[in-house]
mmCIF file with all atom_site columns, C-alpha atoms and ligand atoms in Angstrom:
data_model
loop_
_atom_site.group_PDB
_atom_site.id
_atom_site.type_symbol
_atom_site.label_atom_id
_atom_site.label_alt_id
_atom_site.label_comp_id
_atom_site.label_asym_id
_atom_site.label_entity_id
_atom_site.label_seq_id
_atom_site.pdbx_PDB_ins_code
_atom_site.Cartn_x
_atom_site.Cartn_y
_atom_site.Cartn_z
_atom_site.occupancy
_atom_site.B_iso_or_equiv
_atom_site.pdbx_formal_charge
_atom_site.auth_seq_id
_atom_site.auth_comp_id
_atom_site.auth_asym_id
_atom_site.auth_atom_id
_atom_site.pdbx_PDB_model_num
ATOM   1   C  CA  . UNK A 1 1   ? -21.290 136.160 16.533  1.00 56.00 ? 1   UNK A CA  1
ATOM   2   C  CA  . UNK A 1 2   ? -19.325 134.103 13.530  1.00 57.00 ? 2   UNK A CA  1
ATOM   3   C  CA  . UNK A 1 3   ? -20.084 136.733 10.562  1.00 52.00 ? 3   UNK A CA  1
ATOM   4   C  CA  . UNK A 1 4   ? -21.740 135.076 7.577   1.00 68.00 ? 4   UNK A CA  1
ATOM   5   C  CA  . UNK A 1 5   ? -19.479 133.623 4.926   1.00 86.00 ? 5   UNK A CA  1
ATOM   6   C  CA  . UNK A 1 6   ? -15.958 134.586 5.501   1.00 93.00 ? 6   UNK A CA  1
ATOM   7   C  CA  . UNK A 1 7   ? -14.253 138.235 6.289   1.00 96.00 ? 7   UNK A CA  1
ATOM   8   C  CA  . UNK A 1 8   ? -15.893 141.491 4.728   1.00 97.00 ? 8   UNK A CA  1
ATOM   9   C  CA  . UNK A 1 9   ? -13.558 142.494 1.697   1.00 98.00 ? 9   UNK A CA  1
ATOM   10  C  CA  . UNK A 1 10  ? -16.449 145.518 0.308   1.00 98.00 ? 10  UNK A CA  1
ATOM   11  C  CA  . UNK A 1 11  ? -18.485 146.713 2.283   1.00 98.00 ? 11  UNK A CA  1
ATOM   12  C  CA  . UNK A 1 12  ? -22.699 147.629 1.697   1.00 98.00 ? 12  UNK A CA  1
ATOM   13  C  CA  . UNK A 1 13  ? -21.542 151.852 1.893   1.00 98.00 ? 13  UNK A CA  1
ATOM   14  C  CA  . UNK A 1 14  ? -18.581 151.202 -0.319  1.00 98.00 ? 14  UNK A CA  1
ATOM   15  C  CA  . UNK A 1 15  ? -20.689 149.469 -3.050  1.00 98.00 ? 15  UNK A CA  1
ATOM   16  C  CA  . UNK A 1 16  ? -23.353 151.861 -3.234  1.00 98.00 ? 16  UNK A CA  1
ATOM   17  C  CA  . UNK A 1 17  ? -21.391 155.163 -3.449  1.00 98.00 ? 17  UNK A CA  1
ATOM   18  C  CA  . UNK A 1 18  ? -19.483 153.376 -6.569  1.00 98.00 ? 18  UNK A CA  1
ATOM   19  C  CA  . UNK A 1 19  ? -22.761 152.197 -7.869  1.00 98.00 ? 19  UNK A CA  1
ATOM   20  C  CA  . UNK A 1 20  ? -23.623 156.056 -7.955  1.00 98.00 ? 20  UNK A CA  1
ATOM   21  C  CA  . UNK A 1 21  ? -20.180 156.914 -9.591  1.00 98.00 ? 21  UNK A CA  1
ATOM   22  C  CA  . UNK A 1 22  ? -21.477 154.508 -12.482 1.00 98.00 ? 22  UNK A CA  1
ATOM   23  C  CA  . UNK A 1 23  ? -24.549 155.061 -12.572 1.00 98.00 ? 23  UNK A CA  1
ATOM   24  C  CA  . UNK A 1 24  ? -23.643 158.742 -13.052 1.00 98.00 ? 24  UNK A CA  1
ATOM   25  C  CA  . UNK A 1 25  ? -21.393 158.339 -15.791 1.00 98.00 ? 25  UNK A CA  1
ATOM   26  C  CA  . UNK A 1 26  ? -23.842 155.832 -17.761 1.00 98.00 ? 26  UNK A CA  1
ATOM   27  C  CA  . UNK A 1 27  ? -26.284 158.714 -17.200 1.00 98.00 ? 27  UNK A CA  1
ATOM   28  C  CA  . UNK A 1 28  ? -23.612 160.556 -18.828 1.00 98.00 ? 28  UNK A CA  1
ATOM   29  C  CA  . UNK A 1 29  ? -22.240 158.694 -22.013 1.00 98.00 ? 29  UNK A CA  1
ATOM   30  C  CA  . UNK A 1 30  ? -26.129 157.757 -22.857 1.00 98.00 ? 30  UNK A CA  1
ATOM   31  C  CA  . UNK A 1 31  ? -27.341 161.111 -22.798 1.00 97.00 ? 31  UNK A CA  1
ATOM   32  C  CA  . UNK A 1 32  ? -30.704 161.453 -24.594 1.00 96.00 ? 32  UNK A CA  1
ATOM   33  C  CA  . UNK A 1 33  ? -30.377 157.784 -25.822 1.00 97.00 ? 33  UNK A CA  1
ATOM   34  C  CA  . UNK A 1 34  ? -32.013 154.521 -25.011 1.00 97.00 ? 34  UNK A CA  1
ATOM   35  C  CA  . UNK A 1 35  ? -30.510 151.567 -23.379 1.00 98.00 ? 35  UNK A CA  1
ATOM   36  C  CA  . UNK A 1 36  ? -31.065 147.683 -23.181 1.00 98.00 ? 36  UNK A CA  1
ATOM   37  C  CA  . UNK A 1 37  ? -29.358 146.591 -20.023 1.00 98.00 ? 37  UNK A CA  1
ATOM   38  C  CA  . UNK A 1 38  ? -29.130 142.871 -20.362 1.00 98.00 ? 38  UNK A CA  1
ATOM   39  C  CA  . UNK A 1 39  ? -28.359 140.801 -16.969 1.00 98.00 ? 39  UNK A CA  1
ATOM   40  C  CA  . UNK A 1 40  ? -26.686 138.020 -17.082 1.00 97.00 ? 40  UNK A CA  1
ATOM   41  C  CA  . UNK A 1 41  ? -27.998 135.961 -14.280 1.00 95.00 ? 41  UNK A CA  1
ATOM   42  C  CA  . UNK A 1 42  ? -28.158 134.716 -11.810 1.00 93.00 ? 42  UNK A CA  1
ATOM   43  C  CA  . UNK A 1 43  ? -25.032 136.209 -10.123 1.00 95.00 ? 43  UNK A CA  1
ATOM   44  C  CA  . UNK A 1 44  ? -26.101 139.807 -11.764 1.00 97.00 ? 44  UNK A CA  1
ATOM   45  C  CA  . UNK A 1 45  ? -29.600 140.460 -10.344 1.00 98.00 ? 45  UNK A CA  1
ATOM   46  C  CA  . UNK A 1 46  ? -28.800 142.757 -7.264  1.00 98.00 ? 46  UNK A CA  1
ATOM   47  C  CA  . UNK A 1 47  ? -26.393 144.898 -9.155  1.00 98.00 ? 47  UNK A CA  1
ATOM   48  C  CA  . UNK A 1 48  ? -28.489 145.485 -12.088 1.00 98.00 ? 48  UNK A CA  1
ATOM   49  C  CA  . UNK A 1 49  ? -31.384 146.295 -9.340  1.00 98.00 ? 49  UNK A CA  1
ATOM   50  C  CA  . UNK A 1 50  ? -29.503 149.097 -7.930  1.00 98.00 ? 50  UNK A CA  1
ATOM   51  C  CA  . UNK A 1 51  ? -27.665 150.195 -11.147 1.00 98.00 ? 51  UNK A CA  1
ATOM   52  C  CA  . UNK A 1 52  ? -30.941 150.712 -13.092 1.00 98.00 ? 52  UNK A CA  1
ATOM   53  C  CA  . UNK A 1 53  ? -31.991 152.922 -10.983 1.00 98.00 ? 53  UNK A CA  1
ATOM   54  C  CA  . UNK A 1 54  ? -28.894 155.263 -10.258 1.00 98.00 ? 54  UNK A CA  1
ATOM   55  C  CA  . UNK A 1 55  ? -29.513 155.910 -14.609 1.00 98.00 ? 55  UNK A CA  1
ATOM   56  C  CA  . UNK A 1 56  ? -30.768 159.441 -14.789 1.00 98.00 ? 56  UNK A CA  1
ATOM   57  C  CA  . UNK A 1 57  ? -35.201 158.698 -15.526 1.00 97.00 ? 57  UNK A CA  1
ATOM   58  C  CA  . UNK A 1 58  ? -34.011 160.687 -19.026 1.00 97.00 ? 58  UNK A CA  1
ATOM   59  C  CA  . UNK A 1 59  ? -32.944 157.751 -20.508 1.00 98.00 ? 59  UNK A CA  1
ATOM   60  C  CA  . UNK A 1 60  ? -35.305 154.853 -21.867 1.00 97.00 ? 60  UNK A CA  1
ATOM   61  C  CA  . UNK A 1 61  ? -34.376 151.872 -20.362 1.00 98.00 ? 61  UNK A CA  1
ATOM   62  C  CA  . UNK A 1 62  ? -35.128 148.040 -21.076 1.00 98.00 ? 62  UNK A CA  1
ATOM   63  C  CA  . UNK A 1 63  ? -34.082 145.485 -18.784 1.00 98.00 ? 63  UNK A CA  1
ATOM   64  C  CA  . UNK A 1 64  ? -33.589 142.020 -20.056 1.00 98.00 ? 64  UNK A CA  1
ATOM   65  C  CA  . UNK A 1 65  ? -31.616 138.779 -19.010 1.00 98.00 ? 65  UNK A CA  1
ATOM   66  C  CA  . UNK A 1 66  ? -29.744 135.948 -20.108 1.00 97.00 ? 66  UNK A CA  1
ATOM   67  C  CA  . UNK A 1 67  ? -28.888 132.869 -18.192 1.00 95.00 ? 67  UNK A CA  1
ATOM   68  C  CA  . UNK A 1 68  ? -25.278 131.954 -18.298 1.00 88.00 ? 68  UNK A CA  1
ATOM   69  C  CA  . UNK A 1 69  ? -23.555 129.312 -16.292 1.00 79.00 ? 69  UNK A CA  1
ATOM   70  C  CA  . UNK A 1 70  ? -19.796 128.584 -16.135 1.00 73.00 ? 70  UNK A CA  1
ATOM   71  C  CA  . UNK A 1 71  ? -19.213 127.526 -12.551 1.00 57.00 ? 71  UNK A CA  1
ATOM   72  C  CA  . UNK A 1 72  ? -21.391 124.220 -11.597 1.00 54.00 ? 72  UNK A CA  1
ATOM   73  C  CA  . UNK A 1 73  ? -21.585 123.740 -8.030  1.00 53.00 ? 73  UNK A CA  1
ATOM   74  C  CA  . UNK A 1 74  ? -17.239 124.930 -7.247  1.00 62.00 ? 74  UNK A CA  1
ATOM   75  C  CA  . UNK A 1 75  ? -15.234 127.597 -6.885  1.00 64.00 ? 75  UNK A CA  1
ATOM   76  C  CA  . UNK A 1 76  ? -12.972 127.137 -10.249 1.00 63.00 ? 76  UNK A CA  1
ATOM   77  C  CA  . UNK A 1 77  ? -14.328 128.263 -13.406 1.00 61.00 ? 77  UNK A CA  1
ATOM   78  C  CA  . UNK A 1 78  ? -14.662 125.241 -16.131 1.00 61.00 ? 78  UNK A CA  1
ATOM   79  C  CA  . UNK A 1 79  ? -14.521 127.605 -18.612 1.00 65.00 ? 79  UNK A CA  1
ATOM   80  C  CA  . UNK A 1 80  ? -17.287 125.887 -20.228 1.00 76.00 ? 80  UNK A CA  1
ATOM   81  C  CA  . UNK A 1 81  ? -20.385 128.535 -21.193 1.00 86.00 ? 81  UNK A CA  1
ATOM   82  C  CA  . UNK A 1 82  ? -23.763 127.160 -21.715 1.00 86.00 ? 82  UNK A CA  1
ATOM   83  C  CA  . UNK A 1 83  ? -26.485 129.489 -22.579 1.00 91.00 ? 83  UNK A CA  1
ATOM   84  C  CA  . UNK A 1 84  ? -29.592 128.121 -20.000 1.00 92.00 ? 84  UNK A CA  1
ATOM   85  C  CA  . UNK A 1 85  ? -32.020 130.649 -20.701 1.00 95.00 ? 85  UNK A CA  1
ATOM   86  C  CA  . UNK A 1 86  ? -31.693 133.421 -24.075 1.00 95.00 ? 86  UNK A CA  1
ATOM   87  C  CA  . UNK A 1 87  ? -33.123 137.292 -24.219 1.00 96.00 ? 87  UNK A CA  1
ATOM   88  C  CA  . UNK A 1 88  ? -36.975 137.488 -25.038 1.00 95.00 ? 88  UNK A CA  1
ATOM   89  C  CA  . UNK A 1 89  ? -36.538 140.396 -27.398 1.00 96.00 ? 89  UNK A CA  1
ATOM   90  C  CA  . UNK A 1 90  ? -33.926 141.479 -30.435 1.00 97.00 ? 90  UNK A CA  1
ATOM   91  C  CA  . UNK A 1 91  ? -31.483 143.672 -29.440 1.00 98.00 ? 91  UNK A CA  1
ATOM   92  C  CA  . UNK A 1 92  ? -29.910 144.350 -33.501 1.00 98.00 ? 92  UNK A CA  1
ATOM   93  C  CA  . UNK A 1 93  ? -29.731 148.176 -33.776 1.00 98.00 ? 93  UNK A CA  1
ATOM   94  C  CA  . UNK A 1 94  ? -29.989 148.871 -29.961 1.00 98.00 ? 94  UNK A CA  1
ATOM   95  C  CA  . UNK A 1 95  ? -27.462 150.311 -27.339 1.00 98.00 ? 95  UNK A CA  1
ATOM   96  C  CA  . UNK A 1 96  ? -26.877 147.499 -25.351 1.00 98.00 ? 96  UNK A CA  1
ATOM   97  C  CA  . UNK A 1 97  ? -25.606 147.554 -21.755 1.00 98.00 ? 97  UNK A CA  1
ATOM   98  C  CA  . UNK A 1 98  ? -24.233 143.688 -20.910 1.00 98.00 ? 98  UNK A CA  1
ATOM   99  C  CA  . UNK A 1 99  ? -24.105 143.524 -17.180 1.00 98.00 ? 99  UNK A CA  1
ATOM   100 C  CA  . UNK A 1 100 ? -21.534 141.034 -15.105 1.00 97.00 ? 100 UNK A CA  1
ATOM   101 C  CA  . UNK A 1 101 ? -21.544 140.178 -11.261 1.00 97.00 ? 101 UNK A CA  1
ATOM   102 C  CA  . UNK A 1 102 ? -17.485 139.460 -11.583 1.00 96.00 ? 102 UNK A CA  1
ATOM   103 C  CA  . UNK A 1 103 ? -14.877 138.428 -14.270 1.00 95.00 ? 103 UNK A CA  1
ATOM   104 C  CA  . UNK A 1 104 ? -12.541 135.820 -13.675 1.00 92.00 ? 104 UNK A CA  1
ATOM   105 C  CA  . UNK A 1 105 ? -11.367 133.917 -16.601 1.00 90.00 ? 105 UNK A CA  1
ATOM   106 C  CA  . UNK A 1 106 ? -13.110 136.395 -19.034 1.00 92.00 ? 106 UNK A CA  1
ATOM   107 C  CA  . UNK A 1 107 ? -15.039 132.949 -20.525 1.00 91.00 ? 107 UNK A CA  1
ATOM   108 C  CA  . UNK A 1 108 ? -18.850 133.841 -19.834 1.00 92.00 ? 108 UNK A CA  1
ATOM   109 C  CA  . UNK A 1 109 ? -18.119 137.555 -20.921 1.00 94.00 ? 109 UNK A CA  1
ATOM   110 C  CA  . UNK A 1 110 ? -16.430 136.555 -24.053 1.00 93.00 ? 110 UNK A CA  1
ATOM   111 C  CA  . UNK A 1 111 ? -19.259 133.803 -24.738 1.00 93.00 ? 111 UNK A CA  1
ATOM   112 C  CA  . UNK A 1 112 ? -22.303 136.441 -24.323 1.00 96.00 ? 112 UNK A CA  1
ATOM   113 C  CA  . UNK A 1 113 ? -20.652 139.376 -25.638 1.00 96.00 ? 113 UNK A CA  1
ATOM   114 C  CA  . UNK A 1 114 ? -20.028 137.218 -29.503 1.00 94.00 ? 114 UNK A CA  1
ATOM   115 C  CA  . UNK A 1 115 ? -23.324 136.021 -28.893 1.00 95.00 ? 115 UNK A CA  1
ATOM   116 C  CA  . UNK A 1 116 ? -24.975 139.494 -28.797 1.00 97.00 ? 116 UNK A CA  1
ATOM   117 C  CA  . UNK A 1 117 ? -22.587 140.898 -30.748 1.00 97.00 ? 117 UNK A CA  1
ATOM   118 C  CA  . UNK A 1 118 ? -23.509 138.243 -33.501 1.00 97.00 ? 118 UNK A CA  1
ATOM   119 C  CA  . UNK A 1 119 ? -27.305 140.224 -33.272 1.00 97.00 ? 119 UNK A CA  1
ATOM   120 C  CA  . UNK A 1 120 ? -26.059 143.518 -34.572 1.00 98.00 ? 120 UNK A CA  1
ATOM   121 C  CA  . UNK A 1 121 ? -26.814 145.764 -31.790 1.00 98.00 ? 121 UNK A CA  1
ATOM   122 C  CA  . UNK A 1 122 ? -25.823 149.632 -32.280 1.00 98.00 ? 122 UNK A CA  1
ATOM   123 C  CA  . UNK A 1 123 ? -23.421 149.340 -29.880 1.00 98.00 ? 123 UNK A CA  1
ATOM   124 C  CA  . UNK A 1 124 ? -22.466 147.075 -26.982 1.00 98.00 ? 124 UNK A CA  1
ATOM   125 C  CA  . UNK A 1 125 ? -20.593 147.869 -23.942 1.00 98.00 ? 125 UNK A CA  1
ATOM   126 C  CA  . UNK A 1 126 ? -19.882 145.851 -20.377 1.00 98.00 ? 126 UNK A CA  1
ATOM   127 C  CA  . UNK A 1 127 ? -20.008 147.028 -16.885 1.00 98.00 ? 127 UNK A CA  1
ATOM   128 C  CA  . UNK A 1 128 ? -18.998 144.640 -14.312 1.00 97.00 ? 128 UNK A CA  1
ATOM   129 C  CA  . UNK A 1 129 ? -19.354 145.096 -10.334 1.00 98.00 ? 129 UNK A CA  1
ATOM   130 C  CA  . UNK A 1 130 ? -15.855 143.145 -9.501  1.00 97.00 ? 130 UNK A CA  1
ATOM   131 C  CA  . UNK A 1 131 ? -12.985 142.103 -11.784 1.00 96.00 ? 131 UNK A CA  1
ATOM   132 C  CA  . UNK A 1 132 ? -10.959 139.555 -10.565 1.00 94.00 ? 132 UNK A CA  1
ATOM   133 C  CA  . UNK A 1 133 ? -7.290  139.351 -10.771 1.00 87.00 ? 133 UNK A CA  1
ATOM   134 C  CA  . UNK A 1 134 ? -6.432  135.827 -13.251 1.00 78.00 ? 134 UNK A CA  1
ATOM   135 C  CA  . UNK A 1 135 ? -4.122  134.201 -14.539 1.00 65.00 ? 135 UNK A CA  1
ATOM   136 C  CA  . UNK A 1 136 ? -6.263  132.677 -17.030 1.00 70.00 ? 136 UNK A CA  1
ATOM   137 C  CA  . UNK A 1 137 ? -7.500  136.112 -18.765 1.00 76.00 ? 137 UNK A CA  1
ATOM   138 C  CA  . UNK A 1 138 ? -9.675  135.983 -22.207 1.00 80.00 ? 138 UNK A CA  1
ATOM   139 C  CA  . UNK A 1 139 ? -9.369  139.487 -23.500 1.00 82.00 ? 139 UNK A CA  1
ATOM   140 C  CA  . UNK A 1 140 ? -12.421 141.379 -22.655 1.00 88.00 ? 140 UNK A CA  1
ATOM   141 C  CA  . UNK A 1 141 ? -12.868 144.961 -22.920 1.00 92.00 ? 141 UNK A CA  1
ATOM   142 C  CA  . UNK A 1 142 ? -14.190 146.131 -20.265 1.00 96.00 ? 142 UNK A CA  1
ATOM   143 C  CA  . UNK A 1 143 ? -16.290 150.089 -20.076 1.00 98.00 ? 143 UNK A CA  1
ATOM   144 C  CA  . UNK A 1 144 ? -17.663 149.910 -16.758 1.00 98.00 ? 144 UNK A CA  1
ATOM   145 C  CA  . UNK A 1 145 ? -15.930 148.102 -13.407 1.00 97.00 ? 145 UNK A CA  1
ATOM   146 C  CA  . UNK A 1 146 ? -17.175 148.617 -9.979  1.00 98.00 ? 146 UNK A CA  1
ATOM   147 C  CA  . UNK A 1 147 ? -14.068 147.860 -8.622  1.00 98.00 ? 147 UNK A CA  1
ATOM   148 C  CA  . UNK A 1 148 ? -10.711 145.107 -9.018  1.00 96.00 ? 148 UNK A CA  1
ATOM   149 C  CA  . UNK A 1 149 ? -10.132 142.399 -6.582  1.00 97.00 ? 149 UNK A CA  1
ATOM   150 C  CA  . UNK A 1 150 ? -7.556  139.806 -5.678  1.00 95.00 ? 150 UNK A CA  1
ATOM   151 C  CA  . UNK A 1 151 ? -7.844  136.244 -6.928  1.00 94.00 ? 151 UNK A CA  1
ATOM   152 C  CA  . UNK A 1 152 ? -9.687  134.842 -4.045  1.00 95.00 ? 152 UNK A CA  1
ATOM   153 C  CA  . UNK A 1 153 ? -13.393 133.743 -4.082  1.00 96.00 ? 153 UNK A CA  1
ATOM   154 C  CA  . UNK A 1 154 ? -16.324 136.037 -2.497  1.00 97.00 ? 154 UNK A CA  1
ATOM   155 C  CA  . UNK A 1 155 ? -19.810 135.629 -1.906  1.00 98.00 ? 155 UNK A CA  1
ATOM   156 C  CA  . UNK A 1 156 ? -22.850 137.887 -1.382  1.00 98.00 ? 156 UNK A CA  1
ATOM   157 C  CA  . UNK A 1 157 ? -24.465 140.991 -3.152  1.00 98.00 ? 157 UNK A CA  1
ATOM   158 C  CA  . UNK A 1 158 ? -25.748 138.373 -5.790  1.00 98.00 ? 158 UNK A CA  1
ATOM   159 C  CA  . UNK A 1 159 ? -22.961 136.543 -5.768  1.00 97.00 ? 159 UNK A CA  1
ATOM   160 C  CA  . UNK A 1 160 ? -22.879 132.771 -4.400  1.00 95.00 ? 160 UNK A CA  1
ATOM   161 C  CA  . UNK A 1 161 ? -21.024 129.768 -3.544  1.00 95.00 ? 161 UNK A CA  1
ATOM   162 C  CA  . UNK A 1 162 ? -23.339 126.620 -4.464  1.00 92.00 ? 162 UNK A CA  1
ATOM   163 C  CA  . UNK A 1 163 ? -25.888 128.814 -4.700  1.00 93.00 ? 163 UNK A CA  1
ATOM   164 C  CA  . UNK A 1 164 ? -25.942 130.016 -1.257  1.00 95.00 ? 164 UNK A CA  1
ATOM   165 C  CA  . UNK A 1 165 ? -24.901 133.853 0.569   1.00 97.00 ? 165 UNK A CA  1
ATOM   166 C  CA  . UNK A 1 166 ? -26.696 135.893 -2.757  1.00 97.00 ? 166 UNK A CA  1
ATOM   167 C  CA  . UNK A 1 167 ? -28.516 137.637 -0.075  1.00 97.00 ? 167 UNK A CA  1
ATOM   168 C  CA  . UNK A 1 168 ? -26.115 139.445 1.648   1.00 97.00 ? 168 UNK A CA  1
ATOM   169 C  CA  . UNK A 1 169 ? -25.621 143.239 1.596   1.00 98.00 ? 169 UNK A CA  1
ATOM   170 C  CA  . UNK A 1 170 ? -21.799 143.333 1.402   1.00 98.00 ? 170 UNK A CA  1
ATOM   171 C  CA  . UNK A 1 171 ? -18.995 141.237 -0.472  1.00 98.00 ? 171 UNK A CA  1
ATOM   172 C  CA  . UNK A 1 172 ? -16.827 138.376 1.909   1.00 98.00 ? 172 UNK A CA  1
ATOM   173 C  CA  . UNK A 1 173 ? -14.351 136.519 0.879   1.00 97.00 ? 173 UNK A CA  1
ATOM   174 C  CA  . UNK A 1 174 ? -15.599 132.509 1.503   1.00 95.00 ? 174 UNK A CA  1
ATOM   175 C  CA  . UNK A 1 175 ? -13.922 130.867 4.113   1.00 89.00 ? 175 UNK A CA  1
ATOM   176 C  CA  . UNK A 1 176 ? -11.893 127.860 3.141   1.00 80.00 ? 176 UNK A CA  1
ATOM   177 C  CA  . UNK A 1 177 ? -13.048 125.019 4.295   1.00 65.00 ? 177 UNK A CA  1
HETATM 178 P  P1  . IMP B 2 .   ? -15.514 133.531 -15.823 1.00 68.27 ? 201 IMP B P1  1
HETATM 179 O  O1  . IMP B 2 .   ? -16.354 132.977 -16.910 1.00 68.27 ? 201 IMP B O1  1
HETATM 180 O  O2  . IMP B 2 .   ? -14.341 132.665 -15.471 1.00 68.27 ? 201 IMP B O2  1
HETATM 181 O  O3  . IMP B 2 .   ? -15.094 134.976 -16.059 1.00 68.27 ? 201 IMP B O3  1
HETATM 182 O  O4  . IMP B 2 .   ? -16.384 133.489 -14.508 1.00 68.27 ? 201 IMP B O4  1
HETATM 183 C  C1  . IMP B 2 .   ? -17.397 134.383 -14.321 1.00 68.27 ? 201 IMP B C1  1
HETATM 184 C  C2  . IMP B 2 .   ? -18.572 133.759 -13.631 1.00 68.27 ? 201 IMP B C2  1
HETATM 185 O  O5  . IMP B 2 .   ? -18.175 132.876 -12.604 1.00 68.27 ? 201 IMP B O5  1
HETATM 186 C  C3  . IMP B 2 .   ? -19.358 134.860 -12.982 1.00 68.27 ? 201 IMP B C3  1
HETATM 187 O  O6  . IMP B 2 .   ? -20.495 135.105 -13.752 1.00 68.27 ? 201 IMP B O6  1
HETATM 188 C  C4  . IMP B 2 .   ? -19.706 134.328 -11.625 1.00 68.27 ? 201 IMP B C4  1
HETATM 189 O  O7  . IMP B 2 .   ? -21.015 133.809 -11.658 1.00 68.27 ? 201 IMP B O7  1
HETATM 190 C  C5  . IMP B 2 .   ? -18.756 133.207 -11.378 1.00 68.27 ? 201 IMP B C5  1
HETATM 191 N  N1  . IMP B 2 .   ? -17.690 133.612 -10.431 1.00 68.27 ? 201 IMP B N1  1
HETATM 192 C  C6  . IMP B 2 .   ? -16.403 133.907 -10.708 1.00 68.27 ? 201 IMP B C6  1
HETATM 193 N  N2  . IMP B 2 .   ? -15.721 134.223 -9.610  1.00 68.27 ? 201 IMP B N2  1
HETATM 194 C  C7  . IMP B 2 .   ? -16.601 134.126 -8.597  1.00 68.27 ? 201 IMP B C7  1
HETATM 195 C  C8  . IMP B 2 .   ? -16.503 134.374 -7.174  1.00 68.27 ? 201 IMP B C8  1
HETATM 196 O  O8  . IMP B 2 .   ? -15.457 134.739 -6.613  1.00 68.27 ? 201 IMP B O8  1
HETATM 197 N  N3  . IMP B 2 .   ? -17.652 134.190 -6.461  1.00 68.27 ? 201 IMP B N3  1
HETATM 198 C  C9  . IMP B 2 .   ? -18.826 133.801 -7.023  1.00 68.27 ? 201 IMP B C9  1
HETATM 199 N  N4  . IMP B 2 .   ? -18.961 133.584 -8.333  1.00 68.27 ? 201 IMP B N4  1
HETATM 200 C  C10 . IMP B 2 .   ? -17.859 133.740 -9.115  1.00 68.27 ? 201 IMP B C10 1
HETATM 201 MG MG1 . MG  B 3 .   ? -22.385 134.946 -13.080 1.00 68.27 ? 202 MG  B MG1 1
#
């Protein structure tokens, strides 16, 4: 059987025990706190899922999202942020948690992190499932990253190509063409 999307790169087990590594340490550097995890979506939906709930039940935790788009329907980033769809509560004086399916150019983090950061929360830090090796970088400091990856373009765990392969369990790298 042709697997779905292109060859596996991480696999379902692989993702999970490192979703449990951060989860663990979130648990750890929030300690007693609060947090406001805010998703940016769509790409981010299936990580935050799992994520939220590897934070130890100690810690008071909103979820919220904002609707980012960068890509349009190809694989190269336009580096072009528009804001679709904006948070539906304030966030000045929280502990905000901004969570990222992948960085590439840096362009979406960098436009959602000012914009929050514009807010006045307590403090705000990033956790991203896949950072992707560019050329292209916007410096963005990153607290959280599931793991580094070449420059190629993957698909699944929340992560698409023209909107389609979010549903798979593990990460492939598209096949060209
Ligand atoms: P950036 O703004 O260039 O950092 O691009 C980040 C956004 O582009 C992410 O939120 C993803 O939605 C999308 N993206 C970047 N690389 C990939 C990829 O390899 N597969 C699917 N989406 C990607
Ligand atoms: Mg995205």
């Amino acid at each position: 059987m042709k697997p779905a999307a292109g060859s596996l790169l991480i696999s379902e087990a692989d993702i999970q025990r490192r979703i449990t590594e951060i989860g663990a340490k979130i648990s750890e550097d929030y300690k007693g706190g609060s947090l406001t995890v805010v998703g940016i979506l769509k790409g981010s939906f299936i990580f935050i899922a799992d994520l939220i709930r590897r934070i130890d039940p100690s810690i008071l935790v909103e979820v919220e999202f904002i609707t980012a788009s960068s890509y349009g329907k190809g694989t190269v980033s336009s580096g072009e942020v528009r804001i679709e769809q904006d948070l539906s509560v304030p966030i000045a004086g929280k502990d905000v948690l901004l969570v990222e399916d992948i960085m590439d150019s840096g362009s979406t983090l960098n436009a959602v992190h000012k914009l929050l950061t514009s807010r006045g929360p307590r403090s705000l830090r990033i956790a991203t499932l896949l950072e992707k090796e560019s050329s292209r970088r916007q410096p963005v400091a990153l607290d959280y990253v599931g793991f580094r990856i070449e420059n190629v373009f993957v698909v699944g765990y929340g992560l698409d190509f023209a909107q389609h392969y979010r549903n798979l369990k593990e990460i492939r790298i598209l096949d060209a063409g």
